[in-house]
Coordinates of C-alpha atoms and ligand atoms in Angstrom, one line a residue:
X1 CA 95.0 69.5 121.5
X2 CA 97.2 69.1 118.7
X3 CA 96.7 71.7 115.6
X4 CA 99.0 71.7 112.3
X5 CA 99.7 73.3 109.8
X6 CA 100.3 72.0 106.6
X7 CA 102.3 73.9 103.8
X8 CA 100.3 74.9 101.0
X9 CA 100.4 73.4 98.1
X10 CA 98.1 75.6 95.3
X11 CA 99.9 77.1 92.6
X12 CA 101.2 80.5 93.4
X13 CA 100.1 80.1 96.9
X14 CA 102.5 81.7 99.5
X15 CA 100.6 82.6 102.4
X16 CA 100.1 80.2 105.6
X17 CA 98.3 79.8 108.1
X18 CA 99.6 80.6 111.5
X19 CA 102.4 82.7 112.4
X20 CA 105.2 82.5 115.3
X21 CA 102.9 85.2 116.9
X22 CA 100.0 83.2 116.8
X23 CA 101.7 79.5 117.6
X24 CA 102.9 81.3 120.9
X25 CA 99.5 82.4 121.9
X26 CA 97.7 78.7 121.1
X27 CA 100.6 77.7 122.5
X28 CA 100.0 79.6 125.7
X29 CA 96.5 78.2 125.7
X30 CA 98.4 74.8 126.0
X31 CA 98.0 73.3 122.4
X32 CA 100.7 71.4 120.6
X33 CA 101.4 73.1 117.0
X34 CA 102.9 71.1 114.8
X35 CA 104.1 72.8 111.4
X36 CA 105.2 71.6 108.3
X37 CA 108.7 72.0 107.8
X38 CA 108.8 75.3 104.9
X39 CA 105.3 75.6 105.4
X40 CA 106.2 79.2 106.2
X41 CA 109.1 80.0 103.9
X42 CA 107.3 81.6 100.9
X43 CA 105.9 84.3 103.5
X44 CA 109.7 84.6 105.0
X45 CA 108.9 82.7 108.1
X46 CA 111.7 80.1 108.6
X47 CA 111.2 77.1 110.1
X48 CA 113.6 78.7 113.1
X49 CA 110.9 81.7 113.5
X50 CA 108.2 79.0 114.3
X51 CA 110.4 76.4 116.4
X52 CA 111.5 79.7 118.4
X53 CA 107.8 80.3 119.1
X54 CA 107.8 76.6 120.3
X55 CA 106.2 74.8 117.6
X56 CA 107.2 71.6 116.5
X57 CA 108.2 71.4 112.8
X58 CA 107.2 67.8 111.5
X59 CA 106.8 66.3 107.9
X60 CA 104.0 66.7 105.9
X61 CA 102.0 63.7 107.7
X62 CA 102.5 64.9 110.7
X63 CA 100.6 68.7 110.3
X64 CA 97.9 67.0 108.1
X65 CA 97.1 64.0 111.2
X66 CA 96.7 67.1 113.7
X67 CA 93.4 67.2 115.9
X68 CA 92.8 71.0 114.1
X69 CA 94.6 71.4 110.8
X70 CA 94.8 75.3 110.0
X71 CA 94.6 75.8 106.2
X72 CA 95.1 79.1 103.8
X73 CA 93.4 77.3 100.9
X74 CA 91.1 74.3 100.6
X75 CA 93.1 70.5 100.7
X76 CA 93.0 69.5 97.2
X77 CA 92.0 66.0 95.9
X78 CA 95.6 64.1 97.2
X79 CA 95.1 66.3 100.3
X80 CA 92.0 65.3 101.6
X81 CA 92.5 61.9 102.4
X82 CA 95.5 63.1 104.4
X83 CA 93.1 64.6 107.2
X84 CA 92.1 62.2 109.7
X85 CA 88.3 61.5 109.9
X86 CA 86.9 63.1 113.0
X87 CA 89.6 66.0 112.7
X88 CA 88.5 69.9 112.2
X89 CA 89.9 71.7 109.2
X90 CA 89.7 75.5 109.2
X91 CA 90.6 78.0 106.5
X92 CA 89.4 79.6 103.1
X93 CA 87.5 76.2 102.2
X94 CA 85.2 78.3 99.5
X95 CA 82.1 77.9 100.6
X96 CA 80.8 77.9 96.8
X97 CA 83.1 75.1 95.5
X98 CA 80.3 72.1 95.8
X99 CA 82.7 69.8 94.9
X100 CA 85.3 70.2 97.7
X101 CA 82.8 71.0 100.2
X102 CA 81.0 66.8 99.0
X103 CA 85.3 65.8 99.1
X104 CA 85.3 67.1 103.3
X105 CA 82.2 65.4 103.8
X106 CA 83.3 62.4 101.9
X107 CA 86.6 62.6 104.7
X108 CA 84.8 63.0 107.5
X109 CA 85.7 66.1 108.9
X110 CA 84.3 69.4 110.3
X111 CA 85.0 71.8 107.8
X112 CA 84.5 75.7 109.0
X113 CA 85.1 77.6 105.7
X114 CA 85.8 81.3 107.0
X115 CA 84.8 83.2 103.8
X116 CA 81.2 82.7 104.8
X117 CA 81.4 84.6 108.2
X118 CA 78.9 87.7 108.2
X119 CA 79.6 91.1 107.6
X120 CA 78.8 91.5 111.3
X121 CA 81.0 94.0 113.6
X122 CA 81.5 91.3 116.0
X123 CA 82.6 89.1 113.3
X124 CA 85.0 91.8 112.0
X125 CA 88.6 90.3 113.7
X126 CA 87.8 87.1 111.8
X127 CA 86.9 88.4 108.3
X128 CA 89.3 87.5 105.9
X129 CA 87.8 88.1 102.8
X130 CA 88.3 91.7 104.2
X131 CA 91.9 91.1 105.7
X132 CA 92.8 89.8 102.4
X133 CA 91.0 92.2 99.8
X134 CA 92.6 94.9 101.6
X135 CA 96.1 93.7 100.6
X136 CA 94.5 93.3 96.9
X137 CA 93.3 96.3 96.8
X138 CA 96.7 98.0 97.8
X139 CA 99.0 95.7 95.5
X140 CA 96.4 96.3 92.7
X141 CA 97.5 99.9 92.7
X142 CA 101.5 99.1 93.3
X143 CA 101.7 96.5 90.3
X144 CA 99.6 99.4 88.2
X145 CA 102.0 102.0 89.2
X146 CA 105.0 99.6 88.4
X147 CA 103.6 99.0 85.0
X148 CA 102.7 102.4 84.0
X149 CA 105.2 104.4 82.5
X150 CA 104.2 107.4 83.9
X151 CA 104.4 109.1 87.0
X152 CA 101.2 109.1 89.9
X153 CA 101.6 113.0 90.8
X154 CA 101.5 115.6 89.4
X155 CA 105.3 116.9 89.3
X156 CA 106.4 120.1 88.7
X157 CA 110.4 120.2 87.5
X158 CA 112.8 122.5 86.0
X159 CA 112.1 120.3 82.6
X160 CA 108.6 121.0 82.8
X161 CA 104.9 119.5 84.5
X162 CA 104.0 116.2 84.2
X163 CA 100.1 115.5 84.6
X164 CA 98.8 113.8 87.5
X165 CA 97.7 110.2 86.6
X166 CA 93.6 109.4 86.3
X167 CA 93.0 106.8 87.9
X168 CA 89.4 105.1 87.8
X169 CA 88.3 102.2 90.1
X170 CA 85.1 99.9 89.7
X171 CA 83.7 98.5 93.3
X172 CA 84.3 100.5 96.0
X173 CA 84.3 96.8 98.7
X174 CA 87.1 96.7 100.8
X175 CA 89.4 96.3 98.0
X176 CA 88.6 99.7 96.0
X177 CA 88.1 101.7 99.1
X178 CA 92.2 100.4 99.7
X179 CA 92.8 100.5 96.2
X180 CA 91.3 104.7 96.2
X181 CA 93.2 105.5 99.7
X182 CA 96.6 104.0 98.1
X183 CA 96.3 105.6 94.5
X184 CA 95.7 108.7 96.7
X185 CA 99.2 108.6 98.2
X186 CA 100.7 108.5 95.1
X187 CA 99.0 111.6 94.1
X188 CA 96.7 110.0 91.8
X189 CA 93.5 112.0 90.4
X190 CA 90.8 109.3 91.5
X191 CA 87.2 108.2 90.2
X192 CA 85.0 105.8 91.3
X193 CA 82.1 103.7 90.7
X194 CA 80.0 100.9 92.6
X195 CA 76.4 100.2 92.4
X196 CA 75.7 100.7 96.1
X197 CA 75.2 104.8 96.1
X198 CA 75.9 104.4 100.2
X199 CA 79.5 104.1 99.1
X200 CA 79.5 107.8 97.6
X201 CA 81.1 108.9 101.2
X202 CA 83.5 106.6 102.0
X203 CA 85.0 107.8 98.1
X204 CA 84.7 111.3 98.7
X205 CA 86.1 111.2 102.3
X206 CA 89.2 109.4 101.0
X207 CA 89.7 112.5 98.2
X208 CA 88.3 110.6 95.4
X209 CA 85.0 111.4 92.6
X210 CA 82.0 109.0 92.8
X211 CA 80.9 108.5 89.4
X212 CA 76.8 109.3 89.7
X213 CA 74.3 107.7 87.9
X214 CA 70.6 108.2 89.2
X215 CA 68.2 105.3 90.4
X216 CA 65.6 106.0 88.1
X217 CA 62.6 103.4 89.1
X218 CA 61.7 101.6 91.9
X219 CA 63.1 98.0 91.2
X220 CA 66.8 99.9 90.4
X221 CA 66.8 101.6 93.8
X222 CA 65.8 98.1 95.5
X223 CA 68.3 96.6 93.8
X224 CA 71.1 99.4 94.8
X225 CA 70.7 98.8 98.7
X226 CA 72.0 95.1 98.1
X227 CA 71.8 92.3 100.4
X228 CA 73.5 92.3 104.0
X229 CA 76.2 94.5 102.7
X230 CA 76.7 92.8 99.2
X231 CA 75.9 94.0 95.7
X232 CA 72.7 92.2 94.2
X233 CA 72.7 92.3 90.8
X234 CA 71.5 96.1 88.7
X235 CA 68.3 95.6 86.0
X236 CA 70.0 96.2 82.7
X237 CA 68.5 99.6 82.6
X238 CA 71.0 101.0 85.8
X239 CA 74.1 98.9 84.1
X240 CA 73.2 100.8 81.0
X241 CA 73.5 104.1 82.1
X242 CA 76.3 103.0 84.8
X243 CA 78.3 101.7 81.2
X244 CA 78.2 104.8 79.4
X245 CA 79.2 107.1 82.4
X246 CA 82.2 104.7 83.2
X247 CA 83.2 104.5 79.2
X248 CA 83.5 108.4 79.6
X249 CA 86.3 108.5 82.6
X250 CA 87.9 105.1 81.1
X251 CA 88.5 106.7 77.7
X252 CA 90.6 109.2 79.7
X253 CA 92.3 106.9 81.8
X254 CA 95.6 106.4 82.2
X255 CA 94.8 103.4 85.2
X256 CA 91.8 101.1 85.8
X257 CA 91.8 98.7 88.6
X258 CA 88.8 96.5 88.6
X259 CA 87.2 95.0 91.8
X260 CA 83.6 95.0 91.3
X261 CA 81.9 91.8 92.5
X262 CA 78.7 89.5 93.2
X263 CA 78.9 86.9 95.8
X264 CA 78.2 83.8 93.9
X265 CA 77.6 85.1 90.1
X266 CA 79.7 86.0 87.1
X267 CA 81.7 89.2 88.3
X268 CA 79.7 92.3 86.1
X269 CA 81.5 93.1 83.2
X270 CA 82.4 96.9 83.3
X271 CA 85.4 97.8 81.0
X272 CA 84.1 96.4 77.5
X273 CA 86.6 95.7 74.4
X274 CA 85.3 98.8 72.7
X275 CA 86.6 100.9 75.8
X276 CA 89.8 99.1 76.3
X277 CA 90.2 100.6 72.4
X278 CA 89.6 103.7 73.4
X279 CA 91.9 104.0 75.8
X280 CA 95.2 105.3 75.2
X281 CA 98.5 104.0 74.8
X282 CA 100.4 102.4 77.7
X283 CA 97.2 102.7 80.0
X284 CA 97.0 99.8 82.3
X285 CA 94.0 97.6 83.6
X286 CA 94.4 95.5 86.6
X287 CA 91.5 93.4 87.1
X288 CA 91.1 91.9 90.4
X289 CA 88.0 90.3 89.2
X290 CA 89.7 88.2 86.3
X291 CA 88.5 84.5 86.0
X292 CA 85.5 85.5 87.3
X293 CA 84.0 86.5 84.4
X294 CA 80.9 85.1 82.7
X295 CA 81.6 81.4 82.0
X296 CA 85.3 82.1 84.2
X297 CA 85.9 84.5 81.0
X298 CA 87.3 87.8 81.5
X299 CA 86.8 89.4 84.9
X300 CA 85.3 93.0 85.1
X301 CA 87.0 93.2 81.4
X302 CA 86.5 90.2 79.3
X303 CA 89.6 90.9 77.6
X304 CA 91.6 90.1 81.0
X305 CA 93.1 86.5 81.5
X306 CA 93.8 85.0 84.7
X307 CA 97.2 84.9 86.3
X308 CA 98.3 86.3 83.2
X309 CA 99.3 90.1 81.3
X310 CA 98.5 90.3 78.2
X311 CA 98.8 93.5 76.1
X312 CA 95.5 94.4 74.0
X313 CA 94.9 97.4 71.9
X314 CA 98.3 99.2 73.5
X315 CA 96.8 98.7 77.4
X316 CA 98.6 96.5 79.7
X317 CA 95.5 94.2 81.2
X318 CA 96.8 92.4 84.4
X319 CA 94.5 89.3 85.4
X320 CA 95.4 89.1 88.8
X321 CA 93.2 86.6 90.9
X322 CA 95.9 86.4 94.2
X323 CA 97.3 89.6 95.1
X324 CA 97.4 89.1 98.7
X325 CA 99.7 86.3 98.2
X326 CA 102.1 89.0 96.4
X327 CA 102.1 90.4 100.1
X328 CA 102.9 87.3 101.6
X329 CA 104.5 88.2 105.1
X330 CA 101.4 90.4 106.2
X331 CA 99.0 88.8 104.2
X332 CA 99.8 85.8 106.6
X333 CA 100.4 87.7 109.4
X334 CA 97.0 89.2 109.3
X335 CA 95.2 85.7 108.3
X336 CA 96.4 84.2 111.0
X337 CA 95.1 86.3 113.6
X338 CA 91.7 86.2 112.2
X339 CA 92.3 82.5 112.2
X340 CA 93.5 82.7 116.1
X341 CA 90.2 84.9 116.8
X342 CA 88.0 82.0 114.9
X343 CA 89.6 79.6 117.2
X344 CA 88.2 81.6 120.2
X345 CA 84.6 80.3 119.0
X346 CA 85.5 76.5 118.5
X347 CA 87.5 75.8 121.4
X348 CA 85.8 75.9 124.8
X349 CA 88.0 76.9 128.3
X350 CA 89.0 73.2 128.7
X351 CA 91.0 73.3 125.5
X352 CA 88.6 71.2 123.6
X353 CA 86.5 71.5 120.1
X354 CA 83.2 72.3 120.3
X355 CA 80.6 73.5 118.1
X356 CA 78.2 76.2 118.9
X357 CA 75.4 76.3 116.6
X358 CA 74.1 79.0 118.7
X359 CA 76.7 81.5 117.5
X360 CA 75.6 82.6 114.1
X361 CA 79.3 83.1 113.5
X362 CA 80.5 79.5 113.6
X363 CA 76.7 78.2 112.0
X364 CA 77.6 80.5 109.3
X365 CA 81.2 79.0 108.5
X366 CA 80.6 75.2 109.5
X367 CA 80.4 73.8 106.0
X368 CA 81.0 69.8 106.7
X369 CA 80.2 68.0 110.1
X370 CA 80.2 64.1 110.8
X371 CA 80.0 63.3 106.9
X372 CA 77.1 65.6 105.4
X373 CA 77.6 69.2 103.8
X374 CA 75.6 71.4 106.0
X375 CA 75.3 75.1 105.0
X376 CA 73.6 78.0 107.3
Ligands
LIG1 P1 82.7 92.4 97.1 O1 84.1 92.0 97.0 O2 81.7 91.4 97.1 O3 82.4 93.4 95.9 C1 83.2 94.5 95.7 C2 82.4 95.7 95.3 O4 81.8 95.6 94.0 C3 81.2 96.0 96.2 O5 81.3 97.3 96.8 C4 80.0 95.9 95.2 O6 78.9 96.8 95.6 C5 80.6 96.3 93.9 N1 79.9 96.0 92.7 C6 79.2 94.9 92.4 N2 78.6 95.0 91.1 C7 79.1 96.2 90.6 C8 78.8 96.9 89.4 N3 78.1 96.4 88.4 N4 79.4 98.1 89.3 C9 80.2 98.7 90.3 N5 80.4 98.0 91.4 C10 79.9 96.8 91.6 O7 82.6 93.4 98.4 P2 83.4 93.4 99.7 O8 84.6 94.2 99.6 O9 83.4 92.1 100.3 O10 82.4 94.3 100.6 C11 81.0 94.0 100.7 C12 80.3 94.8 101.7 O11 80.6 94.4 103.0 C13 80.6 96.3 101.7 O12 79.4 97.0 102.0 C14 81.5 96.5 102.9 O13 81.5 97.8 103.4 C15 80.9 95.5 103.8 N6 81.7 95.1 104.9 C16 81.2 95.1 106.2 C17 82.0 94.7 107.2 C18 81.5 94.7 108.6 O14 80.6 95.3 108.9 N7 82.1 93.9 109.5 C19 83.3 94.2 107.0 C20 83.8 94.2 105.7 C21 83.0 94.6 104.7

């Protein structure tokens, strides 16, 4: 079969989609891989790396008219038309954007979106939004640490001790639990919040506080256990509470990294304007959440902007919406094997698509087939 990869086009986007590691193991399986020419220079894979691993390197027409077109990002608009009808497109499709998902349709092609695997252990190789939100979480600590003016640890030195930093992080996912074991390294003093009270381990057991705040009636402990591993969202009674034992530790903070999320709704709002104000000079913010805000406003703070710093009251507020592509080389490296591992369910031994609506993997991430949207 013949499977390209395209280069991506999205602003700021630098990851791709299949790596000399993984082209020599589809390539093993007896596929054709045709890449872009560049497609992998942003994550410092040269076009030698892949032609070394025995990939073809083509022009852009050639990766987009593969049988299988591996993707980082959804095609845009000018992209689309570029697949061939009949063809399969796999990657971060955003199983949420109605819109692109009607544009795949409208192209004819079988669209597996892998966002919307489950949170299933057998599932786990393939999970990018956890591949990926582990880099965030990470990077989300380094670019704090780089803009903070202070040091992480405490230091003790002949001119005197300097205090260990406080660090507080909101949503304790994959990205804060990274974003807690990282600030941990650098000696950080760490706090933590997240609505799921089942997460109070995992902080402690990586040397970090869990913020408590009880479950006072019946509907907020429903709400707390989530849905199939996600938050749901809190009654306004929990968020309350939650809001005035956060405002607390953020007034003292010298770092906040926000990555507290809802699948599907406005991110929660967690670090108000009032608290930003009390923080104190040269604190910084870095809100993973940002553009995902109420109305694509704000993020966890709705003073952040996306893709943008902005300074606000004397704290630094990063709206960063793509940190894993800051880590491009390993960000790609570990997208592409859970692309590989996908592949494992849609090709059968002869080397051929198939489509297994059996596997609740693949019926869970096949967004588009033979011109209708089709969702699990
Ligand atoms: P996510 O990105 O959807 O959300 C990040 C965090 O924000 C979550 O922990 C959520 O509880 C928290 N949050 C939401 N509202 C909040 C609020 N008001 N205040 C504080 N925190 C809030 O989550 P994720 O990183 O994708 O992880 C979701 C779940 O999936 C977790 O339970 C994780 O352990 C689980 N998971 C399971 C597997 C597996 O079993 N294979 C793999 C990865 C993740």
């Amino acid at each position: 079969m013949l499977i390209g990869v395209p280069a991506e086009s999205s602003a700021g986007e630098t990851r791709v989609a299949a790596t000399p590691e993984t082209v020599k193991k589809l390539k093993a399986q007896g596929h054709t891989l045709r890449i872009e020419s560049g497609a992998g220079t942003a994550a410092s894979v040269p076009d030698a790396a892949y032609a070394a691993a025995g990939a073809e390197l083509s022009d852009a027409a050639g990766a987009w008219g593969a049988d299988l077109v591996l993707k980082v990002r959804s095609p845009s608009p000018a992209e689309t038309p570029r697949l061939r009808a009949g063809a399969t497109v796999v990657g971060m499709l955003d199983p949420l954007d109605a819109a692109g998902l009607q544009r795949l349709a409208g192209a004819g092609v079988t669209a597996y979106a892998l966002e919307a695997a489950p949170r299933t252990t057998r599932a786990q190789s393939m999970d990018v939004l956890s591949s990926q939100a582990n880099i965030a979480g990470y990077k989300a600590v380094m670019i704090a640490a780089d803009r903070y003016q202070r040091f992480f640890p405490m230091l003790m030195t002949a001119a005197g001790t300097v205090k260990a930093a406080r660090v507080v992080i909101l949503g304790v996912g994959v990205a804060g639990l990274q974003a807690i074991a990282t600030a941990k390294r650098l000696g950080a003093v760490i706090e933590a919040s997240d609505v799921r009270p089942s997460v109070k381990e995992q902080v402690e057991s990586l040397g970090g506080k869990f913020i408590e705040v009880s479950y006072d009636t019946d509907e907020e402990k429903q709400a707390a256990v989530g849905a199939g591993g996600y938050a749901k969202p809190m009654p306004a009674s929990w968020l309350a509470r939650q809001q005035a034992e956060v405002a607390k530790r953020v007034a003292l903070a010298d770092v906040v990294i926000g990555t507290a999320l809802i699948p599907g709704r406005a991110a929660p709002t967690l670090i108000t304007a009032d608290m930003v104000k009390s923080m104190k000079p040269g604190s910084v913010i870095v809100d993973i959440a940002a553009g995902k805000g109420p109305g694509g406003v704000g993020g966890n703070c709705p003073l952040s902007e996306a893709d943008k710093t902005v300074v606000q009251h004397g704290v630094t507020i990063v709206g960063a919406t793509n940190l894993a592509a800051l880590v491009a080389a390993d960000a790609s490296a570990l997208y592409a094997r859970n692309v590989l591992d996908f592949l494992k369910l849609i090709i059968n031994r002869e080397g051929a698509l198939h489509i297994d609506l059996q596997d609740d993997i693949v019926a869970a991430c096949l967004m588009t087939h033979e011109g209708a949207v089709r969702r699990a």
